Coordinates of C-alpha atoms and ligand atoms in Angstrom, one line a residue:
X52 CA -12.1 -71.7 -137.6
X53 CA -9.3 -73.1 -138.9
X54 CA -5.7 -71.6 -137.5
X55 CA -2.8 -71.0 -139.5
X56 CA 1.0 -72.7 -139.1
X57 CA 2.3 -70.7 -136.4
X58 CA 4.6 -68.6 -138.4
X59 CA 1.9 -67.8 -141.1
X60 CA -0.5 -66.6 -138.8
X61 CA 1.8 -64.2 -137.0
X62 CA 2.6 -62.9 -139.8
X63 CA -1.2 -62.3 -141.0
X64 CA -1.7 -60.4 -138.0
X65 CA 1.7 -58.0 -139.0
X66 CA 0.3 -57.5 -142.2
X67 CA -3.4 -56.9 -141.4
X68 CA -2.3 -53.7 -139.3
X69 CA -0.2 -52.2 -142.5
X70 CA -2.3 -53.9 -145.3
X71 CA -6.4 -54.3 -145.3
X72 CA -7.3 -57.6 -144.8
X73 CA -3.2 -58.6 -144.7
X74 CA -3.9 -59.0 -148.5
X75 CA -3.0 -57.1 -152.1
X76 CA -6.2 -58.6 -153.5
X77 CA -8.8 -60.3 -151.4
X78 CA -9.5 -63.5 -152.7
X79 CA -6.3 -64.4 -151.2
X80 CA -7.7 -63.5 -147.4
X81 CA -9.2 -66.9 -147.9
X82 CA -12.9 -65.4 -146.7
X83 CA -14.9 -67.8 -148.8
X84 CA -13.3 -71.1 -147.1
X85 CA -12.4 -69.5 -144.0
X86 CA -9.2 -69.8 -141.6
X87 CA -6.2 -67.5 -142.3
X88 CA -4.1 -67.7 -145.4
X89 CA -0.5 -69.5 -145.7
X90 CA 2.2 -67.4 -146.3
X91 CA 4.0 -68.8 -148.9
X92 CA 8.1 -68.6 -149.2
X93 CA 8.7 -70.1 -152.2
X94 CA 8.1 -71.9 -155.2
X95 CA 9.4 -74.9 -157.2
X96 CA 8.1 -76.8 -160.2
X97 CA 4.8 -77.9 -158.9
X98 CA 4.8 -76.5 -155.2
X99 CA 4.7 -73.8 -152.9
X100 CA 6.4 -73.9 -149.8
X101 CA 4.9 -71.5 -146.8
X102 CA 7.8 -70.0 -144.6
X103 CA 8.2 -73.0 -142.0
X104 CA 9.7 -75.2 -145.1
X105 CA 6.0 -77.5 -145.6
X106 CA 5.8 -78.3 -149.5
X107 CA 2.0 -78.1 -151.5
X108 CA 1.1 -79.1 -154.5
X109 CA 0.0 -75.9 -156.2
X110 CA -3.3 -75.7 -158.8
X111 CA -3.9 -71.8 -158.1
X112 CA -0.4 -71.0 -160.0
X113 CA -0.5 -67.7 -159.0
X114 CA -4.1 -67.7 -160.6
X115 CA -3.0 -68.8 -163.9
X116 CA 0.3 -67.5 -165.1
X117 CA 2.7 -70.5 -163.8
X118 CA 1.5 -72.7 -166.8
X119 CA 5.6 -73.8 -166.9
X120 CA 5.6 -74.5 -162.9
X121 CA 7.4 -72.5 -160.4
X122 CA 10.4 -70.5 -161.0
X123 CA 11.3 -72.4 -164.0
X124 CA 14.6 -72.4 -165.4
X125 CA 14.6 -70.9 -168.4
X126 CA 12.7 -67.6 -167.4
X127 CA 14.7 -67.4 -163.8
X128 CA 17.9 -67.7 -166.5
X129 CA 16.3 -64.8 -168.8
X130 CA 15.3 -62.6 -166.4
X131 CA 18.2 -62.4 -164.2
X132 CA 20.5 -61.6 -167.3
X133 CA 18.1 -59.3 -168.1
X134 CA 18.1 -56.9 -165.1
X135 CA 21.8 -56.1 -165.2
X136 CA 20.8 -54.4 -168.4
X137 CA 18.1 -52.3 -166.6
X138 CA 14.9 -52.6 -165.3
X139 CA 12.9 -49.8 -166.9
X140 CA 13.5 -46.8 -169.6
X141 CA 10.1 -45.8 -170.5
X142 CA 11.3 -46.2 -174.1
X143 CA 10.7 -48.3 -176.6
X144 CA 12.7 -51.2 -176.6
X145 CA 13.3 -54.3 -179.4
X146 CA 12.8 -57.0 -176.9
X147 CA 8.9 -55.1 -176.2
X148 CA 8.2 -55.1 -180.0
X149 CA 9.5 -59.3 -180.4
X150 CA 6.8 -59.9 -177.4
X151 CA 4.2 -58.1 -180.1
X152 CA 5.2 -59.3 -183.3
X153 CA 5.1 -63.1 -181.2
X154 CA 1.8 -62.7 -179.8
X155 CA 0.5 -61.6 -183.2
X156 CA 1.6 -64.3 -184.7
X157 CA 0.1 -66.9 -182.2
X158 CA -3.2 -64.9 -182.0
X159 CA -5.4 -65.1 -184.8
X160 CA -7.2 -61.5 -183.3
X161 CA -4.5 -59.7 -183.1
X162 CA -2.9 -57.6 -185.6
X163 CA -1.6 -55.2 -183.1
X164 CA -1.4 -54.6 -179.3
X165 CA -0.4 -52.6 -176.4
X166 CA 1.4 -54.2 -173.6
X167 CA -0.1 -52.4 -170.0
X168 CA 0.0 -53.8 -166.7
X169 CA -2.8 -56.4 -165.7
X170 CA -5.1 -58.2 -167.1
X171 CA -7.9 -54.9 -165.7
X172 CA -5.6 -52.4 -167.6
X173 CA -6.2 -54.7 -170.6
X174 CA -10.0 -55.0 -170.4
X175 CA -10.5 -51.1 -169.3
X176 CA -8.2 -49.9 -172.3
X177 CA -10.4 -52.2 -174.9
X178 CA -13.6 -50.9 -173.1
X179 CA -12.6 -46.9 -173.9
X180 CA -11.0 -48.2 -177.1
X181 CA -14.3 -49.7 -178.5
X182 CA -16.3 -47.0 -177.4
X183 CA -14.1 -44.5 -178.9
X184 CA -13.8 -46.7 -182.4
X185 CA -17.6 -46.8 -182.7
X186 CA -19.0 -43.7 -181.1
X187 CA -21.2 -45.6 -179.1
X188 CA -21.8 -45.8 -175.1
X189 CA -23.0 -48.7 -173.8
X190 CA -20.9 -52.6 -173.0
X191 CA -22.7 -55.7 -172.8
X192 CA -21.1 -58.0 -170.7
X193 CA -22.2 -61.7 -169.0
X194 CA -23.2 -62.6 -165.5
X195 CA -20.8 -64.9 -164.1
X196 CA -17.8 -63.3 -165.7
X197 CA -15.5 -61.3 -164.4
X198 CA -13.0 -58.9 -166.4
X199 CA -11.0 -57.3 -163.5
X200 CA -11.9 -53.9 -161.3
X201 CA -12.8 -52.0 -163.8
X202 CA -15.7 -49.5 -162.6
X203 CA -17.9 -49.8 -165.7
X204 CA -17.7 -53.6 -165.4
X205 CA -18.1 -54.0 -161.5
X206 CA -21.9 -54.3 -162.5
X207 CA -24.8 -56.6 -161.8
X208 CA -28.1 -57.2 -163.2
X209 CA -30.7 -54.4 -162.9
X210 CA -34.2 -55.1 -160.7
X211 CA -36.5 -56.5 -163.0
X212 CA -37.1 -56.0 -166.6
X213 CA -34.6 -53.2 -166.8
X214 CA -31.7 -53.9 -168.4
X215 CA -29.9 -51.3 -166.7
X216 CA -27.1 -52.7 -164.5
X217 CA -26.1 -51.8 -161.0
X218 CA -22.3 -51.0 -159.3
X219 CA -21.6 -54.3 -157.6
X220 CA -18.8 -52.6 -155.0
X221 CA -19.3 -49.2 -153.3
X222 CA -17.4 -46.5 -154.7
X223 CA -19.0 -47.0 -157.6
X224 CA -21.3 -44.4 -159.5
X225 CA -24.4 -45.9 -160.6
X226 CA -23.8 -43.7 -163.7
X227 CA -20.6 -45.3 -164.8
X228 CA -22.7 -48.8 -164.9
X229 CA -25.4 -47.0 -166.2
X230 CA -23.9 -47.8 -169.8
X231 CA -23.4 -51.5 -169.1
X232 CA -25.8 -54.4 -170.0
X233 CA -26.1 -57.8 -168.6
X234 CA -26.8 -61.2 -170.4
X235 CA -26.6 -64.8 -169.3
X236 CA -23.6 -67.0 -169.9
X237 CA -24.2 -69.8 -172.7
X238 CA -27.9 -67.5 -173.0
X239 CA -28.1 -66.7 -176.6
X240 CA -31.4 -65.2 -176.8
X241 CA -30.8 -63.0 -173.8
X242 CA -28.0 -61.6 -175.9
X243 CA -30.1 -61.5 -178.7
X244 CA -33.0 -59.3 -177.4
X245 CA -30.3 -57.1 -175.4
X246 CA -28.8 -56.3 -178.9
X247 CA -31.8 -55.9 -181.0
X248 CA -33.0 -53.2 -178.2
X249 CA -29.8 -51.3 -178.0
X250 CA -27.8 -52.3 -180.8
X251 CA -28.0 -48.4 -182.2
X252 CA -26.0 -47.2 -178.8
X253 CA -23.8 -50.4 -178.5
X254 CA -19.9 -49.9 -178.6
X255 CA -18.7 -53.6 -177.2
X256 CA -19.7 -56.9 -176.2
X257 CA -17.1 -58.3 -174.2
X258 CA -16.7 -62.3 -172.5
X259 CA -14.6 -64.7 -171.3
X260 CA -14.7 -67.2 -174.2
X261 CA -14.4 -69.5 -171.3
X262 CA -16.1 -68.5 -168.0
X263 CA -13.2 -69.0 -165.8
X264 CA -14.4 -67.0 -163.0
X265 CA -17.5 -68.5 -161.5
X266 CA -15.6 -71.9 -161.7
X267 CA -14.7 -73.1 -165.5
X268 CA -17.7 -72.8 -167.8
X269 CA -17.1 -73.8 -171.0
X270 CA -18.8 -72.0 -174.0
X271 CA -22.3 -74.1 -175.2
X272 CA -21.7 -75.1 -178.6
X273 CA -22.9 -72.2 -180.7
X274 CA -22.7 -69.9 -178.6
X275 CA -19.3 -67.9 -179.6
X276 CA -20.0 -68.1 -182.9
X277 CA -23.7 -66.7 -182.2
X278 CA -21.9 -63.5 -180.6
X279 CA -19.3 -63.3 -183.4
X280 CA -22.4 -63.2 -186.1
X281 CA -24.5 -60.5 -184.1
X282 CA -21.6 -58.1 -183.1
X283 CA -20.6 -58.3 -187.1
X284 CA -24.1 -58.2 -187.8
X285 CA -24.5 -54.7 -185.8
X286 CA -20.5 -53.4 -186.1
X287 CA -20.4 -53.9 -182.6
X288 CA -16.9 -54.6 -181.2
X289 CA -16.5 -58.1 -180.0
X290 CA -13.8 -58.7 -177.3
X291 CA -12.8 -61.6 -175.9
X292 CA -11.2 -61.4 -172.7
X293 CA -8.5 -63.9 -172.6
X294 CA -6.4 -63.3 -169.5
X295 CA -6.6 -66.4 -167.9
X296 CA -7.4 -68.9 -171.5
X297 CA -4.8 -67.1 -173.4
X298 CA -1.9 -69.7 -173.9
X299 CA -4.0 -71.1 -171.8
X300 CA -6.2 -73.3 -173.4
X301 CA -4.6 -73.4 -176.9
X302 CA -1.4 -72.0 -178.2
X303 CA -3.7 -69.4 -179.5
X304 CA -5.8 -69.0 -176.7
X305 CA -9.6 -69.6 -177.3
X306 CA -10.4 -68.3 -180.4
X307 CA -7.9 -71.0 -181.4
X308 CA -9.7 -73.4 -179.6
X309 CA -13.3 -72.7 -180.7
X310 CA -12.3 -71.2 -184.2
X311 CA -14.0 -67.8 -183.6
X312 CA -11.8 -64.6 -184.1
X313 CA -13.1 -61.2 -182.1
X314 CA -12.0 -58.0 -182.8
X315 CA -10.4 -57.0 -179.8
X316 CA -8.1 -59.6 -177.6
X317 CA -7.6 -59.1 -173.8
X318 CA -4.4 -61.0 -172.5
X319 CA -2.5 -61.0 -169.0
X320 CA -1.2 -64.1 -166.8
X321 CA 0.6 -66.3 -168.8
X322 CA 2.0 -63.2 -171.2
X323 CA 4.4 -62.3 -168.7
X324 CA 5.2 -65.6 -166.6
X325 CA 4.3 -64.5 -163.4
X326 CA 5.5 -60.9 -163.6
X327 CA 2.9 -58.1 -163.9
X328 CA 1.5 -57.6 -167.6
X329 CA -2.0 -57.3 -169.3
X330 CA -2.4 -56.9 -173.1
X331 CA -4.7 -55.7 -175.4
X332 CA -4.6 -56.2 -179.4
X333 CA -6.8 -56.6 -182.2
X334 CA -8.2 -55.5 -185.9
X335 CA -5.6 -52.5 -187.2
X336 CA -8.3 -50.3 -187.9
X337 CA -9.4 -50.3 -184.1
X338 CA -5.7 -50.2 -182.9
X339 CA -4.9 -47.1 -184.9
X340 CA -7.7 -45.4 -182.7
X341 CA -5.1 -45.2 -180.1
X342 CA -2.8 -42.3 -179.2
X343 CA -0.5 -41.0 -180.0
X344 CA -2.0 -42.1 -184.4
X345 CA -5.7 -41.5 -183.3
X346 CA -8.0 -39.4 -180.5
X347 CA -8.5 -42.8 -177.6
X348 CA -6.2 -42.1 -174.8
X349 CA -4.2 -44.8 -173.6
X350 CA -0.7 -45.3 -171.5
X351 CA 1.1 -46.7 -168.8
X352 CA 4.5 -46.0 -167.0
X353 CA 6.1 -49.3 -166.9
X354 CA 4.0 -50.9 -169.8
X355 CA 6.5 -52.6 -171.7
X356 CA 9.1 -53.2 -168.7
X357 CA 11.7 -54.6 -170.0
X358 CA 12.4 -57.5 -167.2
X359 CA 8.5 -58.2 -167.3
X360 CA 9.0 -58.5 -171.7
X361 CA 12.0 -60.9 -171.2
X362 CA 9.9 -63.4 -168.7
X363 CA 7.3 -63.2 -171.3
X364 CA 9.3 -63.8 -174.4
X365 CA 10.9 -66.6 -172.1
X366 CA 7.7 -68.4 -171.4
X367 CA 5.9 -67.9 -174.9
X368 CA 9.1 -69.4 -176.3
X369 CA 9.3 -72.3 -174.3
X370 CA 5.4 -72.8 -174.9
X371 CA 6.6 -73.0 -178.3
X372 CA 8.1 -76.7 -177.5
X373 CA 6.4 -79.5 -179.6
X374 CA 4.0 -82.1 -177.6
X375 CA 3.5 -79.0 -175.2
X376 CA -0.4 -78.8 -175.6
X377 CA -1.2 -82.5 -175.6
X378 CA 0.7 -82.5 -172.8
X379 CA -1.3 -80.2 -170.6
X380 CA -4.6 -82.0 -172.2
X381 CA -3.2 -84.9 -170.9
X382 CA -2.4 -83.6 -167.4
X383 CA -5.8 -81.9 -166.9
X384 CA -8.0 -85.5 -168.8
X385 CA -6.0 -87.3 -166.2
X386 CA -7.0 -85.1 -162.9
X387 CA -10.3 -84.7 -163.8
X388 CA -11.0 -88.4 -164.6
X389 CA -9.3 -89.2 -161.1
X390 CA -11.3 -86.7 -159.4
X391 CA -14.7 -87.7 -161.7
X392 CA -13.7 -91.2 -160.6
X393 CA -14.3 -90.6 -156.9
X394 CA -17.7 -88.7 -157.3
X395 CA -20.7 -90.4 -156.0
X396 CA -23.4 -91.0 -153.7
X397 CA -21.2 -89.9 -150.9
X398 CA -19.8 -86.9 -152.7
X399 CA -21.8 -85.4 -155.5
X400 CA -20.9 -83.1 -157.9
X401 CA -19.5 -82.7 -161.5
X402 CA -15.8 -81.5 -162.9
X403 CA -15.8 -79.0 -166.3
X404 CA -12.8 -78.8 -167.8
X405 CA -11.2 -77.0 -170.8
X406 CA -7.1 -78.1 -171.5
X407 CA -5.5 -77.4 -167.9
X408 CA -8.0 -75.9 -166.3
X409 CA -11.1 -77.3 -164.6
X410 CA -13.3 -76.7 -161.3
X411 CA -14.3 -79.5 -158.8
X412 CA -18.0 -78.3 -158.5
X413 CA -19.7 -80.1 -155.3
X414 CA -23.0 -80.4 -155.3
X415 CA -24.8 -79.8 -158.6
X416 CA -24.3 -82.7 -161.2
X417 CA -24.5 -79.9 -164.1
X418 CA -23.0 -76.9 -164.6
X419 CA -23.4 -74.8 -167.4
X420 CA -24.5 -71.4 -166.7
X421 CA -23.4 -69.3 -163.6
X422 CA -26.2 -70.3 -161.6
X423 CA -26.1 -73.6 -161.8
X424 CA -22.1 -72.8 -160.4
X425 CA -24.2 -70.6 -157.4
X426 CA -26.3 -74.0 -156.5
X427 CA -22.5 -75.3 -155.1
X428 CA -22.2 -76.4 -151.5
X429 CA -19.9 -73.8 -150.4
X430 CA -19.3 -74.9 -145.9
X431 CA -18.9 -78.6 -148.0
X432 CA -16.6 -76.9 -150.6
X433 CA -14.4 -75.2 -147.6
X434 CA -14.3 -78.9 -145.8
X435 CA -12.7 -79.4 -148.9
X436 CA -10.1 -76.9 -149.2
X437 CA -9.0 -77.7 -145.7
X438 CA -9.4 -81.3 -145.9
X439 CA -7.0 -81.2 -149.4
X440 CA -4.7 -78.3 -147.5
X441 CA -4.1 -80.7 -144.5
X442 CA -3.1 -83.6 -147.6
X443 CA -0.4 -81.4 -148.9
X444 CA -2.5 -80.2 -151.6
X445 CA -3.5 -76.0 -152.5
X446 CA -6.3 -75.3 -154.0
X447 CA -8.3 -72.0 -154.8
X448 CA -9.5 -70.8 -151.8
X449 CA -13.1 -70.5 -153.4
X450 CA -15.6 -73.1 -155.1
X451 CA -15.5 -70.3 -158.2
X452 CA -12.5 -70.2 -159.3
X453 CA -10.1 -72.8 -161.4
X454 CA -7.6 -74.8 -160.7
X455 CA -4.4 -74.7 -162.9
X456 CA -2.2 -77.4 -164.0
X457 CA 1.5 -76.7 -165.4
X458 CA 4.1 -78.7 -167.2
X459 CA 5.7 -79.5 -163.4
X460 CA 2.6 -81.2 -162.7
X461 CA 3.4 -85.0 -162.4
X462 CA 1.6 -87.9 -162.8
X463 CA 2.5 -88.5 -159.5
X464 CA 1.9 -85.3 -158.3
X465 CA -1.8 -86.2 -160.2
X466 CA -2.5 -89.2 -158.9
X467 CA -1.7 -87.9 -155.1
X468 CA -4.2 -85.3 -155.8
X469 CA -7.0 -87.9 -156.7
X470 CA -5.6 -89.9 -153.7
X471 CA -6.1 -87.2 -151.1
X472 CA -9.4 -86.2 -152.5
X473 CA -10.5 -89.8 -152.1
X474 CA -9.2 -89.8 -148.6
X475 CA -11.3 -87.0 -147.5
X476 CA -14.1 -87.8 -149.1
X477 CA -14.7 -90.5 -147.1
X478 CA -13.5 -89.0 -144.1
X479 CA -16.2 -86.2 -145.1
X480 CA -19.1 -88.5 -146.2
X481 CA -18.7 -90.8 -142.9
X482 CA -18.9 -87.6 -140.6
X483 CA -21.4 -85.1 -142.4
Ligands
KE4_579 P1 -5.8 -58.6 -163.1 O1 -6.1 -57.1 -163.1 O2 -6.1 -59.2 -161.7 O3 -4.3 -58.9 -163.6 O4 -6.7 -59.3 -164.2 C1 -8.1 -59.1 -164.1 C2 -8.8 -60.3 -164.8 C3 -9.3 -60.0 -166.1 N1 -9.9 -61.0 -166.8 C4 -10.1 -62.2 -166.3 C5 -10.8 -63.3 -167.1 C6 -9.6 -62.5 -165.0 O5 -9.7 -63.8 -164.5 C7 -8.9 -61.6 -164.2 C8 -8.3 -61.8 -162.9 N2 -8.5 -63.1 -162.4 C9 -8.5 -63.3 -160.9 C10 -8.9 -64.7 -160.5 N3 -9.9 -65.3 -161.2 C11 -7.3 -62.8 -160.3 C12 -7.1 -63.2 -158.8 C13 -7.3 -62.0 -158.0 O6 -8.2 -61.2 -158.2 O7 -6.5 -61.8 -157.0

């Protein structure tokens, strides 16, 4: 087991006896690499610092949001002029409606949206709002993907032939994932026959137009566009959940990217620059289903805050720059050509990639579908973590998630990454 600094692990024991695990969300308890987590103190640009003053270079970026760096100027500058002014009416306000009319204008999808909380808000809201648009009861979502705590959604594949799914945490009744199918990632026809059997009862399918969550899995060509043709086909509601690509991976998120447009558009992460916010938007005539114009029920307390709007405008604006998204193409060609570069007999595996994000997969050579991701070595992938942690660099503390690059990211900052990964792959290869 692998101890903590000194000052991080006393404070993980503190926190585990007032806050389960010593976490607010568990991936960050650091239970798929083992060891106890850093606490960090701050950030800057590229790096987190934990609280005895050590400097990392950062790729989880608070799990995608930080695509500017840490604490970048221009939204530090935004938001503290912004909190003199108030930090919540619960009424609309201009600066919420600019963040709307912006994101509609950079989203093909989107003719309107709610602003909510996080990025599960988002996906929940669309879920109820596409069921109540259609009439219909079930969701089709993919293995592999992962659209936030939502009950209906915290599903896995049925036994068998059934295409029933199952809760996958307790807590969850087996009839609120009753409604919810599973099909493979990048599996056409497994979407195909679930659709063709239940198309009459089907409100929504709903994917990460990217699979960022068991490790990046790009979308096999055709395969967007073959869910865009048989949700039209069926008037089934198509939503793409684009919390971690949107911004992300284009200006306009994926459906830029691939040139596929859904009908509903989950956002989160990069909307608000690091402050809490999820969105959901889409085709008017969906949107108007929504209360207070139409019978879905929908709201939030702080949805719309006004600091969390201002950090968004802020970081949507400065995404705005020219060069911005070559740039971050650039940045993430670069790491995963250094890291590609040091793959071979002695460390196997394969790097997938979409703009700045990609995944370091050890072990399989392939990976496109969620079980090929499964095949990973996981005690080599934790070596990893720890061997890259003891370099100076952070990484997701889990072989299924992606690393993130920003604008702060360097081409030093780059080519120490590739460095230290070499380093320890031969310290790993000479001992295991
Ligand atoms: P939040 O409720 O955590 O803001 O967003 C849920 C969500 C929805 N959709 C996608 C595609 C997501 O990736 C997420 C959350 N992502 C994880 C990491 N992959 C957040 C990290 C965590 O759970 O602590």
């Amino acid at each position: 087991m692998v101890r903590g600094s000194g000052v991080s692990r006393g404070l993980f024991e503190r926190s585990n006896r007032v806050v389960p695990g010593g976490v607010n969300s568990p991936v960050r308890a650091w239970s798929a690499v083992g060891g106890e987590p850093l606490f960090v103190g701050r950030g800057e640009g590229s790096r987190i610092f934990d609280e005895e003053g050590r400097g990392y270079l950062d790729y989880v970026c608070a799990w995608g949001p930080l695509i500017l760096g840490h604490a970048p100027a221009a939204v530090v500058e935004a938001v503290v002029n912004a909190a003199p002014q108030g930090t919540g009416f619960g009424a609309p306000t201009k600066k919420e409606m600019e963040l709307a009319e912006l994101v509609s204008g950079r989203i093909a999808g989107i003719e309107q949206l709610r602003l909510v909380n996080s990025g599960t808000e988002a996906t929940m809201s669309a879920i109820r709002l596409s069921r109540g648009y259609t009439g219909r009861d079930k969701v089709l979502k993919f293995d592999g993907c992962y659209h936030g705590h939502v009950d209906a959604l915290l599903a896995k594949a049925g036994s068998g032939v059934a295409s029933f799914s199952l809760p996958d945490s307790a807590g969850v009744p087996e009839s609120f994932t009753g409604e919810t199918l599973i099909a493979g990632f990048n599996d056409v026809a497994s979407v195909r026959s679930l659709i063709r059997e239940h198309r009459e009862d089907l409100a929504a399918v709903i994917v990460e137009p990217v699979c960022g969550n068991m490790g990046v899995i790009p979308p096999a060509p055709g395969f967007l566009e073959a869910l865009r043709e048989l949700t039209r086909r069926y008037g089934i509601v198509l939503i793409f959940d684009e919390v971690i690509t949107g911004f992300r991976v284009a200006r306009g998120g994926a459906q830029e990217r691939y040139g596929v447009t859904p009908d509903v558009t989950c956002l989160g992460k990069v909307l608000g620059g690091g402050l809490p916010v999820g969105a959901f938007g889409g085709r008017r005539d969906i949107m108007s289903c929504l209360a207070p114009l139409g019978p879905v029920y929908q709201a939030g307390t702080l949805s719309g805050n006004p600091v969390t709007v201002t950090a968004g405008l802020a970081t949507l604006k400065a995404l705005e720059a020219p060069g911005v998204y070559p740039e971050l193409e650039a940045k993430g060609r670069r790491l995963e050509e250094g890291l590609k570069g040091v793959l071979g007999p002695g460390v196997q595996g394969t790097v997938n990639r979409v703009g700045s994000m990609l995944t370091l997969f050890l072990g399989p050579e392939r990976v496109t579908a969620p079980d090929h991701a499964r095949d990973s070595d996981r005690d080599r992938f934790a070596r990893f973590f720890h061997g890259m942690l003891a370099r100076g660099i952070y990484l997701p503390p889990s072989p299924f998630e992606a690393l993130f690059l920003s604008l702060a990211h360097s081409d030093d900052d780059i080519a120490a990454t590739v460095a230290a990964f070499a380093d320890w792959a031969d310290e790993d290869s000479s001992r295991h």
